[in-house]
Coordinates of C-alpha atoms in Angstrom, one line a residue:
X133 CA 24.2 -1.9 -12.1
X134 CA 22.5 0.0 -9.3
X135 CA 18.9 0.9 -9.6
X136 CA 17.8 4.1 -7.8
X137 CA 14.4 3.8 -6.2
X138 CA 12.6 7.2 -5.8
X139 CA 10.3 7.3 -2.9
X140 CA 7.1 9.3 -3.5
X141 CA 6.5 11.0 -0.1
X142 CA 3.1 12.2 -1.0
X143 CA 1.9 8.7 -1.9
X144 CA 3.5 7.3 1.3
X145 CA 1.7 9.9 3.4
X146 CA -1.7 9.2 1.7
X147 CA -1.2 5.5 2.1
X148 CA -0.2 5.7 5.7
X149 CA -3.1 8.0 6.7
X150 CA -5.5 5.7 4.8
X151 CA -4.0 2.6 6.4
X152 CA -4.1 3.9 9.9
X153 CA -7.7 5.0 9.5
X154 CA -8.7 1.7 8.0
X155 CA -6.8 -0.3 10.6
X156 CA -8.6 1.5 13.4
X157 CA -12.1 1.3 11.7
X158 CA -11.8 -2.3 10.4
X159 CA -10.1 -3.4 13.6
X160 CA -13.2 -2.4 15.5
X161 CA -15.6 -3.9 13.0
X162 CA -13.7 -7.1 12.2
X163 CA -11.4 -7.7 15.2
X164 CA -9.2 -10.5 13.9
X165 CA -8.8 -9.8 10.2
X166 CA -9.7 -6.1 10.0
X167 CA -6.1 -4.8 10.3
X168 CA -4.9 -7.2 7.6
X169 CA -7.7 -6.2 5.2
X170 CA -7.0 -2.5 5.9
X171 CA -3.3 -2.9 5.1
X172 CA -3.9 -4.9 1.9
X173 CA -6.4 -2.2 0.7
X174 CA -4.0 0.6 1.6
X175 CA -1.1 -1.3 0.0
X176 CA -3.0 -1.8 -3.2
X177 CA -3.9 1.9 -3.3
X178 CA -0.3 2.9 -2.8
X179 CA 1.0 0.4 -5.4
X180 CA -1.6 1.7 -7.9
X181 CA -0.8 5.3 -7.2
X182 CA 3.0 4.9 -7.6
X183 CA 2.4 3.9 -11.2
X184 CA 6.0 2.7 -12.0
X185 CA 6.9 -0.9 -11.6
X186 CA 6.4 -3.8 -9.2
X187 CA 9.6 -3.2 -7.2
X188 CA 8.8 0.4 -6.5
X189 CA 5.2 -0.6 -5.6
X190 CA 6.6 -3.2 -3.2
X191 CA 8.9 -0.7 -1.5
X192 CA 6.1 1.8 -1.1
X193 CA 3.8 -0.8 0.3
X194 CA 6.4 -2.0 2.8
X195 CA 7.0 1.6 3.9
X196 CA 3.3 2.1 4.6
X197 CA 3.3 -1.2 6.5
X198 CA 6.2 0.0 8.6
X199 CA 4.8 3.4 9.4
X200 CA 1.3 2.0 10.0
X201 CA 2.7 -0.5 12.5
X202 CA 4.7 2.2 14.3
X203 CA 1.7 4.5 14.5
X204 CA -0.6 1.8 15.6
X205 CA 1.7 0.8 18.5
X206 CA 1.9 4.5 19.5
X207 CA -1.9 4.7 19.4
X208 CA -2.2 1.7 21.7
X209 CA 0.3 3.2 24.0
X210 CA -1.6 6.5 24.1
X211 CA -4.9 4.7 24.7
X212 CA -3.4 2.9 27.6
X213 CA -2.6 6.2 29.3
X214 CA 1.1 5.9 28.7
X215 CA 1.3 3.2 31.3
X216 CA 4.7 1.9 32.2
X217 CA 3.2 -1.5 32.8
X218 CA 2.2 -1.9 29.2
X219 CA 5.5 -0.9 27.6
X220 CA 7.1 -4.3 27.9
X221 CA 4.1 -6.0 26.2
X222 CA 4.1 -3.3 23.5
X223 CA 7.8 -3.9 22.7
X224 CA 7.2 -7.6 22.4
X225 CA 4.0 -7.0 20.3
X226 CA 5.8 -4.5 18.0
X227 CA 8.6 -7.0 17.4
X228 CA 6.0 -9.4 16.1
X229 CA 3.5 -7.2 14.5
X230 CA 5.6 -4.6 12.6
X231 CA 7.3 -7.2 10.4
X232 CA 3.9 -8.7 9.6
X233 CA 2.6 -5.2 8.8
X234 CA 5.6 -4.6 6.5
X235 CA 5.0 -7.9 4.7
X236 CA 1.3 -7.3 4.3
X237 CA 1.9 -3.8 3.0
X238 CA 4.5 -5.2 0.6
X239 CA 2.1 -7.7 -0.8
X240 CA -0.6 -5.0 -1.2
X241 CA 1.9 -2.7 -3.0
X242 CA 2.9 -5.5 -5.4
X243 CA -0.8 -6.3 -6.0
X244 CA -1.6 -2.6 -6.8
X245 CA 1.4 -2.3 -9.1
X246 CA 0.4 -5.4 -11.0
X247 CA -3.1 -4.1 -11.3
X248 CA -1.9 -0.7 -12.7
X249 CA 0.5 -2.5 -15.1
X250 CA -2.2 -4.8 -16.3
X251 CA -4.6 -1.8 -16.8
X252 CA -2.0 0.1 -18.8
X253 CA -1.4 -3.0 -21.0
X254 CA -5.1 -3.4 -21.7
X255 CA -5.5 0.3 -22.4
X256 CA -2.6 0.1 -24.9
X257 CA -4.2 -3.0 -26.6
X258 CA -7.5 -1.2 -26.8
X259 CA -5.9 1.9 -28.3
X260 CA -4.1 -0.1 -30.9
X261 CA -7.3 -1.9 -31.9
X262 CA -9.2 1.4 -32.1
X263 CA -6.4 2.8 -34.3
X264 CA -6.4 -0.3 -36.5
X265 CA -10.2 -0.3 -36.9
X266 CA -10.3 3.4 -37.6
X267 CA -7.6 3.1 -40.2
X268 CA -9.5 0.2 -41.9
X269 CA -12.6 2.4 -41.9
X270 CA -10.7 5.2 -43.6
X271 CA -9.3 2.8 -46.2
X272 CA -12.8 1.7 -47.2

């Protein structure tokens, strides 16, 4: 049985823009862990916005991690003045950092999906209890 995963391009775009902006800002404010925090926050937002299941939240989170990693490498390359000397280092850096960005985004996407699923479950329980209490009030 194959499961089709539909990619929500709008959510991916929102998440990638948010992640890149947060990576740049948090990277300046908190140099060592700023990028990690930014990707987790963006992954949670994307997983929450997708609003389907954990697997789809994870895929969306991984995609924003991938795109953020690529864009971040391109930003570093542009800041360095498109120097040929830095290209070798960037290739090595990207081989190490992009998989880490993907995993962090994936974790954030799962976390956001779990948060949304939990919220929906709590809302359903609250609605059931309100209906039950209102029907008891009507019976009396």
